[in-house]
XYZ file of C-alpha atoms in Angstrom:
309
model
C 44.433 75.709 133.410
C 47.261 73.198 133.843
C 46.722 71.720 130.384
C 46.652 75.188 128.852
C 49.953 76.149 130.518
C 51.551 72.876 129.404
C 50.374 73.429 125.836
C 51.713 76.978 125.813
C 55.070 75.808 127.158
C 55.300 73.272 124.327
C 54.436 75.991 121.808
C 57.331 78.065 123.128
C 59.867 75.477 121.959
C 59.519 76.018 118.172
C 59.177 79.769 118.707
C 62.387 79.831 120.741
C 64.297 77.682 118.241
C 63.058 79.687 115.247
C 63.899 83.046 116.811
C 67.353 82.132 118.078
C 68.217 80.335 114.820
C 67.283 83.423 112.810
C 69.451 85.678 115.005
C 72.261 83.099 114.919
C 72.217 82.970 111.118
C 72.027 86.757 110.793
C 75.053 87.269 113.037
C 77.241 84.685 111.385
C 76.567 85.814 107.813
C 77.579 89.406 108.567
C 80.781 90.492 106.799
C 83.922 90.508 108.904
C 85.821 88.007 110.985
C 85.796 88.444 114.801
C 89.042 86.489 115.095
C 90.819 88.621 112.489
C 89.455 91.770 114.184
C 91.496 90.945 117.307
C 94.665 92.160 115.560
C 93.156 95.268 113.975
C 95.363 96.497 111.131
C 98.314 94.285 112.075
C 99.458 91.523 109.751
C 98.755 88.044 111.080
C 99.541 84.573 109.760
C 96.372 83.052 108.207
C 97.352 79.699 109.699
C 97.164 81.173 113.194
C 93.725 82.625 112.450
C 92.576 79.229 111.180
C 93.912 77.579 114.331
C 92.001 79.952 116.629
C 88.838 79.535 114.578
C 89.199 75.786 114.947
C 89.626 76.058 118.713
C 86.478 78.191 118.943
C 84.513 75.911 116.629
C 83.996 78.657 114.056
C 85.224 76.429 111.242
C 82.268 74.062 111.618
C 79.146 74.277 109.428
C 76.719 76.918 110.662
C 73.983 74.482 111.692
C 76.498 72.376 113.602
C 77.563 75.515 115.461
C 73.918 76.254 116.279
C 73.339 72.714 117.550
C 76.421 72.981 119.755
C 75.073 76.294 121.040
C 71.729 74.721 121.994
C 73.510 71.878 123.770
C 75.546 74.430 125.698
C 72.386 76.313 126.670
C 71.019 73.175 128.306
C 74.054 73.311 130.621
C 73.754 77.060 131.219
C 76.565 77.925 128.794
C 75.806 81.005 126.666
C 79.128 80.861 124.870
C 82.346 82.822 125.259
C 83.515 86.241 124.139
C 86.342 86.047 121.632
C 88.084 89.313 122.511
C 88.052 89.093 126.320
C 87.783 85.292 126.649
C 85.059 85.874 129.246
C 81.963 83.662 129.411
C 78.934 85.430 127.921
C 76.969 84.380 131.016
C 79.363 86.442 133.136
C 78.922 89.466 130.860
C 75.139 89.113 131.083
C 75.180 88.727 134.874
C 77.024 92.041 135.219
C 75.020 94.032 132.669
C 71.534 92.560 133.082
C 70.728 94.075 136.530
C 71.322 97.569 135.107
C 69.037 96.971 132.131
C 66.389 95.409 134.374
C 66.394 98.550 136.550
C 66.102 100.741 133.471
C 63.351 98.575 131.946
C 61.357 98.380 135.195
C 61.503 102.162 135.586
C 60.449 102.668 131.959
C 57.686 100.062 132.266
C 56.366 101.609 135.473
C 56.365 105.046 133.870
C 54.532 103.600 130.842
C 51.861 101.930 132.957
C 51.203 104.803 135.350
C 51.373 107.709 132.928
C 50.077 105.884 129.862
C 46.985 104.422 131.506
C 46.436 107.605 133.514
C 46.509 109.863 130.452
C 44.378 107.395 128.497
C 41.785 107.241 131.265
C 41.547 111.028 131.512
C 41.284 111.404 127.730
C 38.766 108.588 127.400
C 36.471 109.990 130.082
C 36.632 113.396 128.381
C 36.546 112.218 124.765
C 36.062 115.096 122.337
C 36.986 117.797 124.861
C 40.099 119.948 125.190
C 41.792 117.517 127.576
C 41.354 114.716 125.057
C 42.811 116.877 122.287
C 45.865 117.809 124.375
C 46.577 114.148 125.222
C 46.242 113.094 121.577
C 48.605 115.856 120.437
C 51.145 115.021 123.152
C 51.129 111.314 122.328
C 51.374 112.091 118.604
C 54.498 114.115 119.356
C 56.096 111.195 121.223
C 55.222 108.820 118.386
C 56.618 111.134 115.720
C 59.966 111.921 117.368
C 62.574 109.093 117.201
C 63.927 107.971 120.558
C 67.502 109.027 119.810
C 66.318 112.547 118.897
C 64.239 112.704 122.092
C 67.217 111.513 124.121
C 69.562 114.185 122.797
C 66.796 116.798 123.168
C 66.273 115.886 126.834
C 70.037 116.026 127.392
C 70.216 119.521 125.898
C 67.230 120.867 127.856
C 67.572 119.230 131.271
C 71.362 118.827 131.431
C 72.953 121.570 129.339
C 70.347 124.330 129.745
C 68.699 123.709 133.130
C 71.481 121.726 134.788
C 69.056 119.405 136.564
C 70.877 116.225 135.559
C 74.258 115.134 134.243
C 74.409 114.627 130.452
C 75.379 110.973 130.890
C 74.856 108.421 133.645
C 77.854 108.325 135.979
C 76.610 105.446 138.140
C 74.509 102.839 136.325
C 73.350 101.406 139.662
C 71.886 104.755 140.777
C 68.131 104.702 140.152
C 67.942 108.511 140.286
C 70.392 108.840 137.394
C 68.459 106.215 135.409
C 65.220 108.195 135.635
C 65.825 110.370 132.559
C 66.929 107.473 130.324
C 63.870 105.548 131.523
C 61.548 108.398 130.520
C 63.129 108.567 127.059
C 62.895 104.783 126.706
C 59.248 104.783 127.792
C 58.092 107.746 125.678
C 56.994 105.789 122.613
C 55.345 102.993 124.611
C 53.610 105.535 126.840
C 52.084 107.211 123.793
C 50.725 103.942 122.417
C 49.364 102.852 125.811
C 47.651 106.223 126.327
C 46.006 106.108 122.894
C 44.974 102.465 123.267
C 43.534 103.087 126.730
C 41.723 106.206 125.551
C 40.100 104.366 122.634
C 39.095 101.398 124.785
C 37.678 103.642 127.533
C 35.685 105.774 125.081
C 34.275 102.676 123.396
C 33.266 100.933 126.622
C 31.644 104.097 127.968
C 28.894 103.503 125.400
C 28.442 99.807 126.257
C 25.165 98.420 127.639
C 26.740 97.205 130.880
C 27.880 100.755 131.664
C 24.358 102.121 131.227
C 23.073 99.309 133.445
C 25.623 100.118 136.164
C 24.651 103.801 136.081
C 20.944 102.918 136.175
C 21.529 100.814 139.301
C 22.859 103.904 141.048
C 26.361 102.539 141.683
C 28.990 105.069 142.781
C 30.966 106.553 139.886
C 34.275 105.394 141.366
C 33.035 101.805 141.538
C 31.661 101.969 137.996
C 35.011 103.157 136.635
C 37.261 100.834 138.651
C 35.223 97.614 138.674
C 33.360 97.786 135.371
C 34.970 100.226 132.958
C 38.669 99.678 133.731
C 38.610 95.875 133.947
C 37.029 95.522 130.513
C 39.042 98.314 128.938
C 42.443 97.072 130.111
C 42.384 93.724 128.282
C 43.887 95.089 125.021
C 46.229 97.316 127.040
C 47.579 94.346 129.013
C 48.192 92.522 125.735
C 50.266 95.436 124.445
C 52.177 95.782 127.727
C 53.163 92.117 127.616
C 54.710 92.565 124.177
C 56.187 95.907 125.161
C 58.504 94.490 127.824
C 60.573 92.840 125.115
C 60.459 96.037 123.062
C 61.738 98.075 126.010
C 64.685 95.748 126.548
C 65.506 95.866 122.834
C 65.086 99.648 122.725
C 67.579 99.968 125.561
C 70.348 99.522 122.969
C 69.824 103.091 121.708
C 68.971 104.677 125.064
C 71.897 103.111 126.900
C 74.225 104.312 124.157
C 72.983 107.916 124.415
C 73.171 108.109 128.213
C 76.218 105.844 128.669
C 74.311 103.252 130.695
C 76.388 100.109 131.273
C 73.652 97.565 130.467
C 73.079 94.769 127.976
C 72.110 97.287 125.296
C 75.615 98.736 125.383
C 77.085 95.225 125.388
C 75.105 94.386 122.233
C 76.246 97.611 120.555
C 79.909 96.951 121.321
C 79.607 93.282 120.340
C 78.132 94.258 116.967
C 81.089 96.541 116.341
C 83.477 93.646 117.081
C 81.300 91.103 115.208
C 81.063 89.152 118.489
C 78.242 86.842 117.438
C 78.348 84.766 120.623
C 77.654 87.807 122.815
C 74.790 89.104 120.674
C 73.154 85.683 120.344
C 73.515 84.995 124.060
C 71.891 88.266 125.098
C 69.130 87.964 122.491
C 68.446 84.417 123.685
C 67.873 85.711 127.200
C 65.553 88.465 125.914
C 63.555 85.889 123.923
C 63.129 83.730 127.041
C 61.938 86.729 129.066
C 59.564 87.721 126.251
C 57.991 84.242 126.064
C 57.517 83.928 129.824
C 56.002 87.409 130.144
C 53.531 86.719 127.335
C 52.423 83.518 129.066
C 51.823 85.481 132.274
C 49.863 88.111 130.321
C 47.621 85.441 128.790
C 46.889 84.070 132.254
C 45.999 87.574 133.485
C 43.104 87.734 131.027
C 41.019 85.506 133.292
C 41.722 87.847 136.207
C 40.533 90.914 134.296
C 37.530 89.185 132.709
C 35.969 86.289 134.691
C 34.164 85.172 131.526
C 37.485 84.000 130.079
C 38.295 80.419 130.945
C 41.131 78.197 129.739
C 40.341 74.635 128.735
């Protein structure tokens, strides 16, 4: 196990460098100058712009800038915002707790409702309940998240008055519930369909017939035999989905005015603040890699036959 973890940690290094380098290059080849954008439409001396760019290191070759960024990361420095002159680490520390709350709520909703609907549909494959679940999940897959967000605002805020159209307090979990449901809708649909397919397939497996022939209680058969084997592909998807939920928060936080890292990325893109975008994406990449390592280690818990050399 220890050797496997060490090997996976070493494999994370090229993945991390490749991902952050790609985002770094994409941000710094975008049209527009973040330094020039500070003055808007005002006329500014080009020499002053060149001086500020030199102070920020933006006049260096792109790969030199990336190397300096990696060196700064080793010291916990995620860079500095150009407009506000605030450290990106400070921006992340203020916005990240909000996004974590939103992501945890969305992830919990995905796990509970997605696996629950998939289990019900899988145990009743081919019946009306199965058909209803498949149609509902198809609806969530077909409707874009921003359309679903505005639809939920119109129904539950404008028509029924159950919630406020936008989040007034980003630290209030109750107000984050609706954005979390919108954020989780697509993932929930995929989890439900994946669980349903895995359950229906394993219901026909030999070990299930053996468990029934032994006279084991139905609850034990489902929980100890059917679910443990059926959840392996679902756990794999959920591990990847955490990163997708954090990335998808950009749209959801914009719709519901949630003050998280998604909104910070959106505003930074408008200002061409490459340092902010790269810093936040770097953190998301780190979270994504760690979560996927944990998911791989969970395989052995779900299936004792899996062993790591």
